[in-house]
Amino acid sequence: MHRVLTSIAAGALLSLFLATPAAAQVLKEADQPHAGRPGSGLATYKPDMEEGDYLLRREEHIARLRGYEPGKPFDPTARVRALAQLDAQEAARAPYAILFNTVIPLAYPNWVELGPNPIPNGQTFPTNPVSGRVTAIEIDPTDANKVYVGTAQGGVFRSLNGGSTWTPIFDSAQSLAIGALALDAVNGRLYVGTGEANGSIDSFSGVGLYRIDAVNTTATLVGPINPVRNYNDAGGTARSAAVFTGRSISRILIVPNNPSILFVGTAGGQMGIGGEAPFDGFVPPLGLRGLYRLANVTGTPASVTVTRLAVSTTGPGGCFDTPCTGNRNINDMVFDPGDLTGNTLLVWQNGVNVAGDGGVWRSTNAMAATPAFTQTFITTSNTTSRGRGGLAIYKQGASPAVVYIASGEASSGTSCFDSSVSGAVRVSTDGGVTFGSKFLGGGGFCGGQCFYNIGFAASPGATTVRTDDRLYLAGQYASYDDCSLAAGTSTDGGASFTEVDGPHSDAHVIRVAPSNANVIYRGDDGGIWKSTDAGTSWTSLNNSTFRATQFQSLAVHPTDPNFSIGGTQDNGTSQLLPTALWNRIDYGDGGFALIDQSATNTTNVVMYHTYYNSTNSLVGFARADTVAGAFDGNWQFLGCQGFDANGITCTDRVLFYAPMTVGPGSPNTVYY
């Protein structure tokens, strides 16, 4: 059973991270207009009440639910103190549990895990068991059976037997939202970056960095590590703020010849039921997005020091400090494997809405006090959704490193016939100094969601000829119509890719085992997968010991609590049957779920749930009035699907997960 301490919120699969230009309000990233936002809260509206007063009261109500006291400054350390108090109370209760020979707390009963572990009939072809979104993977460099997996909202899992069984090793942390992992296998340490950097509204921000000591045995947590940076803001005012507050950690690199130094990349993250910017976008308490170098990371959290490194100070990210270090998402970064000092570093900075703004920056003195970065690849993308990229690098013999990039560029110039979709792959054979043209293969691999789903890895071929390299590329669901790939493998260095069946769509991470190139692990919206034949086939590792499903809602039958349904992120709507087994009962993104509370038995039950919602596309919900346990078929869609229906119009503004609830009556009144 996981100790869930992350934000519990209904998320979405689409988000734009906005930043205010320096000429606007300099200490706030973006305006977050709460008033009138659909589904942002409930308040009583009286006909004689001024609209402004109503909206103010509604916002005050929502603020109190989140721990904000209207009229008082928000304390970003309050949650950390509350968790410390919780830990102290649990420790104080422990002697009583021993004395009375029970593990039951004195004031309340035990929680019992209900699952699913896993969802047996996942949205895959062929059907495979699935779990929740996997965001990060690390493999022991000498043993392909030792693997560590980070999840979107389920913490970190360890397997010492190649994924046959999993052990959760992060449940006592202050956040279970994971963005990055880095393994120091020699010293038995695993670094965990909290906060997911995949750009969706259910990609939640974290609390900083953790170190797990003795990762293969006791798995002792040290942290959170969130060092304070002192600087002058753009107006010259002295500031002191923890660097990771409200942010997500996208990548962690350990300096090869000095494991006490880390490079850490950060990006935006969400917080709250409507996908709000943490702390209303104010810097501080928000830390700046970008690149940091941490020293003394093997010591206590208080002894860790931090240096902020300016990759790029141009573009619309704005300047929040003096001298300006920028404020931009770092999506990926790699060391040149031929430089063990850590000085040669390549960074992918997310592109936004300025042409040529995103791409690859390279430094040859990254360990210097103020390293210099040069942009060596300018993405042809000019929108936020296409400005993300991933890096893969290797070095053979004495030749320069080979660097591949998979990014959200437009697919034009590739063999993809649909130039409106995104995704392209390129290579550099001179260590990232220059990059060639787009490969014919792989075009359009991430469909319309390149901001969210890019999975990429490279493995050198049997010879020193680059064209026999194996590339593993995945993005959105497999589709001939728009060239997207759920799981693509190339054996000719990217000239062509072959779709492989098995895994779930929306990949986020692919890793090749350093000790055995035939062993590959991948993470996607359906959990964790493994190939032992170099990507020719994939096996689900989502077994009874891996539990990471991200629920958006839960509905319970009025007379039988074991009859429940819940909506999950990209894994449909599932039902807990009275037999204590789980079954997915409908497709899609499961959102809000409801059961009519006037039901008198478990044979004939009226149920509702939402899918994803999108203005001018899909606005509405589904209804079933026969017993669940049966899959699909029983659900009737009510709402707008390309045309107005049931009083719901396609042009209505709507959240991705549109809120629903039931009121009194028999049957219950439905509010959507």
XYZ file of C-alpha atoms in Angstrom:
672
model
C 0.000 0.000 0.000
C 1.421 3.365 -1.001
C 1.499 6.344 1.283
C -0.079 8.884 -1.061
C 1.234 12.355 -0.280
C 1.144 13.959 -3.707
C -1.611 16.291 -4.869
C -4.810 14.352 -5.497
C -6.269 16.040 -8.519
C -8.068 15.483 -11.759
C -5.559 16.189 -14.475
C -5.431 16.595 -18.215
C -3.284 15.510 -21.089
C -2.719 18.946 -22.529
C -1.008 21.938 -20.995
C 0.935 24.936 -22.200
C 3.630 26.247 -19.896
C 3.457 30.001 -20.321
C 5.944 32.621 -19.246
C 5.445 36.353 -19.025
C 7.952 38.494 -20.970
C 10.320 40.541 -18.868
C 8.401 43.706 -19.738
C 5.320 42.368 -17.930
C 5.041 41.611 -14.224
C 8.517 40.312 -13.652
C 7.923 38.145 -10.619
C 5.007 36.166 -12.018
C 5.374 33.571 -14.763
C 1.894 33.833 -16.195
C -1.508 35.177 -15.349
C -3.772 32.419 -14.055
C -7.304 33.837 -14.423
C -9.249 31.781 -11.897
C -12.566 33.628 -12.144
C -15.007 31.782 -14.336
C -12.764 28.798 -14.969
C -15.018 25.791 -15.638
C -15.141 23.321 -12.785
C -12.915 25.367 -10.496
C -15.114 25.068 -7.433
C -18.544 25.321 -5.835
C -20.081 28.298 -4.072
C -23.642 29.416 -3.422
C -24.753 32.081 -5.871
C -27.658 34.306 -4.849
C -29.570 36.404 -7.390
C -28.858 39.618 -5.463
C -25.148 38.874 -5.118
C -22.696 40.812 -7.245
C -20.870 38.528 -9.678
C -17.507 39.778 -8.465
C -18.426 39.005 -4.856
C -19.549 35.512 -5.852
C -16.328 34.810 -7.703
C -14.261 36.128 -4.805
C -16.077 33.916 -2.304
C -15.712 30.918 -4.576
C -11.976 31.472 -4.855
C -11.654 31.897 -1.094
C -13.447 28.584 -0.605
C -11.131 26.815 -3.028
C -8.116 28.440 -1.402
C -9.115 27.160 2.034
C -9.462 23.625 0.653
C -5.873 23.877 -0.567
C -4.496 25.283 2.667
C -4.471 28.972 1.710
C -5.986 31.333 4.249
C -7.450 34.360 2.409
C -5.715 37.559 3.333
C -2.689 35.806 4.780
C 0.615 35.109 2.983
C 1.027 31.520 1.836
C 3.732 29.507 3.587
C 5.290 26.996 1.140
C 6.902 25.103 4.039
C 3.593 24.335 5.790
C 3.076 21.004 4.013
C 6.586 19.825 4.831
C 6.041 20.677 8.519
C 2.715 18.837 8.499
C 4.384 15.714 7.107
C 7.097 15.944 9.751
C 4.385 16.159 12.408
C 2.691 13.102 10.900
C 5.956 11.154 11.038
C 6.438 12.166 14.682
C 2.931 11.035 15.591
C 3.441 7.682 13.877
C 6.736 7.201 15.705
C 5.101 8.042 19.033
C 2.349 5.489 18.405
C 4.747 2.662 17.533
C 5.552 1.617 21.156
C 1.826 1.220 21.872
C 1.438 -1.027 18.854
C 4.235 -3.242 20.194
C 2.824 -3.174 23.729
C -0.646 -4.270 22.619
C 0.705 -6.647 19.965
C -1.170 -4.976 17.114
C -0.412 -2.886 14.061
C -3.827 -1.224 14.203
C -3.541 2.503 14.986
C -5.215 3.562 18.197
C -7.668 6.021 16.652
C -8.537 4.573 13.245
C -8.532 1.223 11.408
C -5.951 -0.070 8.995
C -6.116 0.828 5.329
C -6.416 -2.198 3.072
C -5.015 -2.086 -0.445
C -7.641 -2.848 -3.070
C -5.559 -2.639 -6.265
C -5.649 -2.899 -9.183
C -2.474 -4.896 -9.380
C -2.632 -4.875 -12.316
C -5.545 -3.931 -14.602
C -5.776 -7.271 -16.464
C -7.217 -6.128 -19.808
C -5.195 -3.098 -20.823
C -5.699 -0.891 -23.862
C -2.983 -2.671 -25.853
C -2.773 -4.962 -28.851
C -2.739 -7.776 -28.055
C -4.392 -7.233 -24.668
C -1.824 -7.089 -21.855
C -1.883 -6.301 -18.124
C -1.238 -2.601 -17.481
C -0.552 -0.242 -14.619
C 0.033 3.495 -14.348
C 2.378 5.842 -16.196
C 6.121 5.124 -15.942
C 8.341 8.186 -16.303
C 11.923 7.130 -15.507
C 14.078 3.978 -15.656
C 17.632 3.200 -14.512
C 19.470 -0.105 -15.097
C 22.530 -1.355 -13.252
C 25.480 -1.077 -15.683
C 26.771 -4.585 -14.880
C 23.531 -6.472 -14.216
C 20.516 -6.122 -16.529
C 18.290 -7.741 -13.910
C 18.683 -4.833 -11.503
C 16.270 -2.133 -12.624
C 14.715 0.901 -10.936
C 11.490 2.499 -12.134
C 9.894 5.872 -11.366
C 6.180 6.443 -11.868
C 3.937 9.450 -12.384
C 2.246 9.172 -9.018
C 3.230 5.834 -7.513
C 6.800 6.436 -6.324
C 9.835 4.283 -7.143
C 10.023 0.502 -7.578
C 13.062 -1.794 -7.529
C 13.503 -5.200 -9.127
C 16.558 -7.398 -8.620
C 15.258 -10.191 -10.865
C 14.568 -8.504 -14.178
C 11.043 -7.387 -13.346
C 9.628 -10.702 -12.157
C 8.839 -9.014 -8.837
C 8.916 -5.393 -7.691
C 9.496 -3.701 -4.343
C 8.320 -0.129 -3.634
C 11.243 1.798 -2.117
C 9.905 5.357 -1.965
C 6.606 5.191 -0.099
C 7.737 7.314 2.852
C 8.802 10.245 0.659
C 6.936 13.550 0.634
C 6.004 13.178 -3.046
C 5.340 10.100 -5.150
C 5.414 12.013 -8.446
C 8.674 11.042 -10.161
C 10.442 12.802 -13.029
C 14.002 11.419 -13.127
C 16.360 8.777 -11.715
C 20.155 8.504 -11.683
C 22.035 5.443 -10.420
C 25.454 5.479 -8.763
C 25.833 1.695 -8.836
C 29.388 1.651 -7.495
C 28.291 3.321 -4.263
C 24.820 1.816 -4.106
C 22.982 5.136 -4.426
C 19.941 6.093 -6.437
C 19.011 9.740 -6.930
C 15.313 10.484 -7.382
C 13.974 13.696 -8.869
C 10.404 14.338 -7.782
C 7.847 16.079 -9.970
C 6.972 14.837 -13.444
C 8.152 16.909 -16.414
C 5.937 15.461 -19.158
C 3.918 18.622 -19.684
C 0.406 17.373 -18.937
C -1.992 18.732 -16.349
C -1.673 15.505 -14.379
C 2.127 15.843 -14.377
C 2.491 17.160 -10.850
C 5.330 19.194 -9.390
C 7.481 17.690 -6.650
C 9.454 18.589 -3.534
C 13.006 18.351 -4.862
C 15.614 15.616 -4.924
C 16.064 12.469 -2.825
C 19.019 10.153 -2.395
C 18.391 6.480 -1.664
C 21.364 4.881 0.099
C 21.927 1.110 0.076
C 19.417 1.000 -2.742
C 19.531 -2.786 -3.145
C 19.033 -3.600 0.528
C 17.610 -1.194 3.121
C 16.838 1.548 0.557
C 17.286 4.379 3.062
C 15.778 7.698 1.982
C 17.736 10.916 2.441
C 15.898 14.132 1.658
C 14.187 15.976 0.301
C 17.205 17.899 -0.987
C 16.127 21.381 -2.024
C 19.029 23.817 -1.550
C 18.451 27.538 -1.179
C 19.802 30.000 -3.732
C 20.459 33.639 -2.844
C 20.190 36.080 -5.740
C 18.910 39.480 -6.800
C 15.719 39.482 -8.809
C 15.223 41.440 -12.025
C 14.292 44.522 -9.994
C 17.405 44.307 -7.828
C 15.635 42.962 -4.725
C 17.542 40.333 -2.740
C 15.831 36.948 -2.832
C 16.395 33.659 -1.082
C 14.501 30.651 -2.410
C 14.776 26.873 -2.612
C 15.577 26.011 -6.220
C 13.213 23.061 -6.764
C 10.090 24.409 -5.065
C 7.039 23.940 -7.302
C 9.101 22.403 -10.098
C 9.577 19.015 -11.723
C 12.979 17.384 -12.181
C 13.407 16.206 -15.754
C 16.946 14.771 -15.760
C 19.778 13.978 -13.327
C 23.382 13.310 -14.362
C 26.165 12.111 -12.061
C 29.627 13.443 -12.950
C 31.571 10.291 -13.954
C 34.785 10.961 -12.042
C 33.171 12.810 -9.136
C 29.949 11.221 -7.821
C 29.491 14.005 -5.283
C 28.413 16.395 -8.075
C 25.137 16.260 -9.978
C 23.688 18.175 -12.896
C 19.915 18.576 -12.516
C 17.458 19.828 -15.144
C 14.082 21.222 -14.137
C 10.830 21.978 -15.911
C 7.316 23.096 -15.053
C 4.819 21.030 -13.124
C 1.175 21.376 -12.179
C -0.567 21.623 -8.842
C -4.299 21.536 -8.196
C -7.481 20.142 -9.675
C -7.571 22.589 -12.588
C -3.905 22.238 -13.507
C -2.909 25.536 -11.933
C 0.640 26.805 -11.863
C 2.116 26.175 -8.406
C 1.965 29.193 -6.097
C 0.033 31.103 -8.780
C 3.201 31.359 -10.865
C 5.079 33.668 -8.501
C 8.890 33.516 -8.431
C 9.735 33.034 -5.559
C 8.563 30.810 -3.890
C 8.728 29.059 -7.295
C 12.247 28.116 -8.290
C 13.449 29.029 -11.763
C 13.259 26.358 -14.453
C 16.542 25.383 -16.063
C 19.881 23.783 -15.234
C 21.551 23.437 -11.823
C 24.808 21.940 -10.577
C 24.734 20.453 -7.084
C 27.856 19.737 -5.015
C 28.362 17.578 -1.912
C 25.280 15.500 -2.781
C 26.618 12.524 -0.825
C 26.392 14.533 2.405
C 23.417 15.679 4.416
C 20.663 17.635 2.632
C 21.692 20.789 4.483
C 25.272 20.505 3.219
C 24.345 20.381 -0.486
C 25.258 23.544 -2.391
C 23.796 24.731 -5.668
C 24.951 26.727 -8.688
C 22.502 27.888 -11.340
C 23.844 27.578 -14.898
C 22.589 29.800 -17.702
C 21.975 27.724 -20.828
C 20.071 30.369 -22.776
C 18.835 33.764 -21.626
C 16.981 34.680 -24.811
C 13.427 33.946 -25.807
C 10.122 34.461 -24.004
C 11.069 32.741 -20.746
C 11.798 36.082 -19.164
C 14.503 37.259 -16.771
C 13.750 36.816 -13.091
C 17.275 37.324 -11.745
C 20.292 39.596 -12.193
C 22.409 38.697 -14.060
C 19.772 36.888 -16.108
C 19.949 33.075 -16.193
C 16.696 32.511 -18.058
C 13.690 30.462 -17.046
C 13.154 27.614 -19.487
C 12.304 23.913 -19.386
C 15.255 21.547 -19.713
C 13.833 18.328 -21.167
C 16.935 16.152 -21.499
C 20.724 16.204 -21.241
C 23.666 13.826 -21.744
C 27.385 13.802 -21.013
C 29.816 12.989 -23.801
C 30.984 9.487 -22.733
C 34.525 10.281 -23.901
C 34.907 13.091 -21.349
C 34.883 11.668 -17.821
C 35.301 15.113 -16.264
C 31.700 16.047 -17.021
C 32.732 19.149 -18.930
C 31.233 18.140 -22.283
C 27.513 18.386 -21.832
C 24.627 18.498 -24.297
C 21.280 19.928 -23.210
C 17.886 19.969 -24.905
C 15.962 23.127 -24.043
C 12.272 23.142 -24.793
C 11.184 25.355 -27.659
C 8.242 27.662 -27.178
C 6.449 29.987 -29.580
C 9.428 31.648 -31.233
C 10.931 30.048 -34.335
C 14.397 28.621 -33.708
C 14.074 29.059 -29.975
C 14.439 25.420 -28.877
C 17.001 22.717 -29.554
C 20.443 21.521 -28.453
C 22.992 23.564 -26.519
C 26.527 22.226 -26.021
C 29.171 23.105 -23.442
C 32.787 21.975 -23.189
C 33.371 23.577 -19.767
C 30.229 22.593 -17.882
C 32.195 22.205 -14.639
C 33.402 25.815 -14.734
C 31.998 28.457 -12.413
C 30.102 30.045 -15.319
C 30.116 27.569 -18.208
C 29.471 28.659 -21.768
C 26.783 27.003 -23.906
C 26.514 27.199 -27.693
C 23.371 26.291 -29.592
C 24.354 23.563 -32.059
C 20.899 22.585 -33.257
C 17.940 24.897 -33.781
C 14.652 23.045 -33.980
C 12.467 23.911 -36.941
C 9.492 23.753 -34.623
C 7.914 26.986 -33.507
C 5.190 25.846 -31.165
C 5.295 24.649 -27.589
C 3.751 21.273 -28.418
C 6.516 20.541 -30.937
C 9.466 22.043 -29.144
C 10.468 19.083 -26.984
C 13.270 16.632 -27.707
C 15.193 13.631 -26.405
C 18.898 12.753 -26.684
C 20.750 9.450 -27.075
C 24.552 9.272 -27.219
C 27.324 6.676 -27.478
C 31.032 6.593 -28.313
C 32.898 3.836 -30.136
C 36.673 3.616 -30.234
C 38.506 6.886 -30.752
C 35.835 8.460 -32.949
C 33.738 11.414 -31.733
C 30.522 10.596 -29.932
C 27.455 9.775 -32.000
C 24.461 11.812 -30.835
C 20.879 11.161 -31.890
C 17.967 13.503 -31.278
C 14.265 12.670 -31.492
C 12.120 15.768 -31.315
C 8.756 17.299 -31.997
C 9.751 18.839 -35.293
C 7.249 18.713 -38.132
C 7.409 15.470 -40.112
C 7.934 17.257 -43.437
C 11.045 15.958 -45.188
C 10.557 12.397 -43.925
C 8.766 9.424 -45.456
C 5.638 10.298 -43.456
C 2.934 11.345 -45.899
C 1.100 13.477 -43.325
C 3.086 16.693 -42.944
C 0.647 18.035 -40.362
C 1.897 15.696 -37.623
C 5.084 15.927 -35.603
C 8.189 13.923 -34.906
C 11.607 13.599 -36.525
C 15.026 12.007 -35.836
C 18.501 13.345 -36.658
C 22.105 12.401 -35.920
C 25.422 14.071 -35.202
C 28.657 12.151 -35.817
C 30.934 14.847 -34.381
C 29.846 14.825 -30.764
C 26.928 17.192 -31.171
C 28.777 20.015 -32.934
C 26.593 19.673 -36.043
C 23.476 17.678 -36.887
C 22.365 16.212 -40.199
C 19.000 16.353 -41.923
C 15.912 14.486 -40.766
C 15.924 10.725 -41.277
C 13.355 9.344 -43.676
C 12.213 6.940 -40.973
C 10.439 7.945 -37.790
C 8.632 10.965 -39.196
C 5.451 11.791 -37.293
C 6.246 9.313 -34.511
C 4.738 11.403 -31.699
C 1.612 12.494 -33.571
C 0.031 15.584 -32.050
C 1.453 15.050 -28.576
C 5.201 15.590 -28.861
C 5.121 17.830 -25.771
C 4.076 14.740 -23.813
C 5.183 11.424 -25.329
C 8.733 10.919 -26.586
C 10.530 7.661 -25.860
C 13.939 7.208 -27.466
C 17.124 5.161 -27.102
C 20.031 4.124 -29.328
C 22.324 1.123 -29.316
C 25.470 0.893 -31.476
C 25.491 -1.738 -34.189
C 27.894 -4.646 -34.523
C 30.325 -2.580 -36.571
C 31.639 0.967 -36.427
C 29.412 1.855 -39.370
C 26.685 4.021 -37.895
C 24.060 2.856 -40.359
C 23.607 -0.474 -38.581
C 22.758 1.166 -35.243
C 19.550 0.041 -33.559
C 17.162 2.826 -32.604
C 14.097 2.486 -30.383
C 11.490 5.167 -30.933
C 8.001 5.556 -29.526
C 5.423 8.258 -29.142
C 1.670 8.175 -29.540
C -0.534 5.199 -30.440
C 0.336 3.243 -33.581
C -1.412 4.771 -36.578
C -0.871 4.395 -40.303
C -3.012 7.465 -40.932
C -0.641 9.902 -39.249
C 2.596 7.847 -39.045
C 2.705 7.814 -35.230
C 4.501 4.944 -33.499
C 3.605 3.216 -30.251
C 6.758 1.071 -30.407
C 9.122 1.439 -33.343
C 12.459 -0.312 -33.938
C 15.069 0.555 -36.559
C 17.937 -1.767 -37.491
C 19.363 0.510 -40.178
C 20.317 3.571 -38.194
C 16.979 5.336 -38.600
C 16.357 4.923 -42.312
C 13.193 2.973 -41.482
C 11.239 1.868 -38.413
C 9.086 -1.208 -37.848
C 6.083 -1.033 -35.531
C 6.097 -3.737 -32.846
C 2.872 -4.792 -31.106
C 2.473 -5.210 -27.375
C 3.204 -2.106 -25.302
C 0.808 0.681 -24.429
C 0.810 3.952 -26.363
C 2.307 7.251 -25.148
C 5.883 6.266 -24.341
C 8.033 8.384 -22.007
C 11.280 6.514 -21.464
C 13.288 3.719 -23.132
C 16.561 2.363 -21.726
C 18.974 -0.248 -23.135
C 20.831 -2.362 -20.564
C 24.535 -1.367 -20.666
C 25.634 -4.955 -20.033
C 23.327 -6.595 -22.583
C 22.079 -4.678 -25.615
C 19.332 -7.251 -26.169
C 17.633 -6.240 -22.909
C 15.522 -3.088 -23.100
C 13.071 -1.593 -20.641
C 10.442 0.988 -21.539
C 7.876 3.048 -19.660
C 4.619 4.421 -21.008
C 1.075 5.263 -19.953
C 0.451 1.542 -19.434
C 3.360 0.929 -17.067
C 6.619 -1.000 -17.462
C 7.679 -3.349 -20.309
C 10.713 -5.423 -21.240
C 12.292 -6.825 -24.388
C 14.971 -9.521 -24.313
C 15.400 -9.699 -28.083
C 16.494 -6.145 -28.927
C 13.007 -4.767 -29.415
C 11.606 -7.541 -31.587
C 8.957 -8.322 -28.975
C 7.787 -6.857 -25.650
C 6.518 -8.385 -22.417
C 4.409 -6.659 -19.775
C 6.102 -6.466 -16.385
C 2.930 -5.084 -14.825
C 2.407 -7.882 -12.361
C 0.854 -8.171 -8.904
C 3.830 -6.448 -7.259
C 3.780 -3.313 -9.437
C 1.055 -0.814 -8.500
C 1.082 2.611 -10.076
C -2.356 3.252 -11.605
C -3.207 6.958 -11.549
C -6.858 7.274 -10.579
C -8.785 10.445 -11.367
C -11.941 9.457 -9.487
C -13.701 6.784 -7.465
C -17.382 5.890 -7.074
C -18.742 3.397 -4.525
C -21.993 1.419 -4.627
C -24.440 2.489 -1.890
C -24.799 -1.005 -0.361
C -21.677 -2.903 -1.405
C -18.357 -1.042 -0.982
C -16.597 -3.755 -2.987
C -18.627 -2.694 -6.019
C -16.704 0.385 -7.168
C -15.671 2.072 -10.398
C -12.947 4.599 -11.079
C -11.523 6.578 -13.962
C -7.805 6.248 -14.658
C -5.314 8.232 -16.710
C -5.221 6.656 -20.196
C -6.217 3.244 -18.856
C -9.965 3.586 -19.168
C -12.607 3.160 -16.495
C -12.170 0.097 -14.299
C -14.441 -1.717 -11.878
C -13.706 -3.428 -8.598
C -16.067 -6.397 -8.580
C -17.631 -7.909 -5.442
C -15.205 -10.793 -5.994
C -12.351 -8.302 -5.254
C -11.109 -8.608 -8.849
C -10.615 -5.662 -11.205
C -11.733 -5.328 -14.799
C -11.518 -2.464 -17.299
C -15.061 -1.783 -18.446
C -14.539 1.010 -20.984
C -11.860 2.553 -23.176
C -10.122 5.912 -23.209
C -9.016 8.342 -20.574
C -11.204 7.579 -17.591
C -12.179 10.794 -15.810
C -14.944 11.298 -13.263
C -16.977 8.197 -12.362
C -20.380 7.964 -10.635
C -22.734 5.260 -9.382
C -26.421 6.037 -8.841
C -26.875 5.980 -5.071
C -30.492 4.783 -5.325
C -29.307 1.349 -6.526
C -30.711 -1.484 -4.386
C -28.602 -4.364 -5.687
C -25.456 -5.099 -7.670
C -27.286 -6.647 -10.598
C -28.868 -3.588 -12.172
C -26.860 -0.448 -11.552
C -26.822 2.901 -13.323
C -23.277 4.225 -13.729
C -21.649 7.210 -15.424
C -18.158 8.261 -16.371
C -16.382 10.824 -18.509
C -13.697 10.299 -21.112
C -11.346 13.118 -22.022
C -13.150 16.303 -23.042
C -12.138 18.852 -25.677
C -13.976 21.891 -27.005
C -15.242 21.435 -30.592
C -14.390 17.732 -30.434
C -15.768 15.695 -27.539
C -17.891 17.142 -24.737
C -20.003 14.779 -22.667
C -20.138 11.584 -20.640
C -21.131 7.923 -20.839
C -23.975 6.066 -19.121
C -24.593 2.373 -18.506
C -27.659 0.867 -16.852
C -26.762 -2.804 -16.698
C -24.416 -4.501 -14.297
C -20.759 -3.901 -14.911
C -18.217 -6.609 -15.159
C -19.178 -6.703 -18.799
C -16.770 -4.739 -20.966
C -17.827 -1.947 -23.313
C -21.098 -2.244 -25.225
C -23.262 -1.182 -22.293
C -22.006 2.408 -22.369
C -23.985 5.066 -24.214
C -22.320 8.409 -24.923
C -24.399 11.469 -24.036
C -23.211 14.831 -25.233
C -21.454 16.405 -28.161
C -19.273 14.327 -30.448
C -18.951 16.481 -33.534
C -22.529 17.738 -33.209
C -24.652 19.206 -30.429
C -26.621 16.663 -28.398
C -28.510 16.317 -25.128
C -28.282 20.066 -24.499
C -24.473 20.023 -24.509
C -22.854 22.039 -27.270
C -19.514 21.345 -28.924
C -18.361 24.905 -28.391
C -18.680 24.791 -24.599
C -15.505 25.461 -22.650
C -14.559 22.318 -20.790
C -11.795 20.788 -18.714
C -10.001 17.711 -20.040
C -11.506 15.807 -17.116
C -14.904 17.515 -16.907
C -16.338 17.363 -13.363
C -19.491 15.333 -12.693
C -21.549 14.612 -9.602
C -24.942 13.202 -8.625
C -27.628 14.742 -6.461
C -30.670 13.334 -4.663
C -33.537 11.563 -6.356
C -34.373 8.130 -7.673
C -32.691 7.906 -10.052
C -30.135 10.491 -8.932
C -29.989 13.825 -10.702
C -26.766 14.144 -12.693
C -24.725 17.358 -12.807
C -22.018 17.679 -15.478
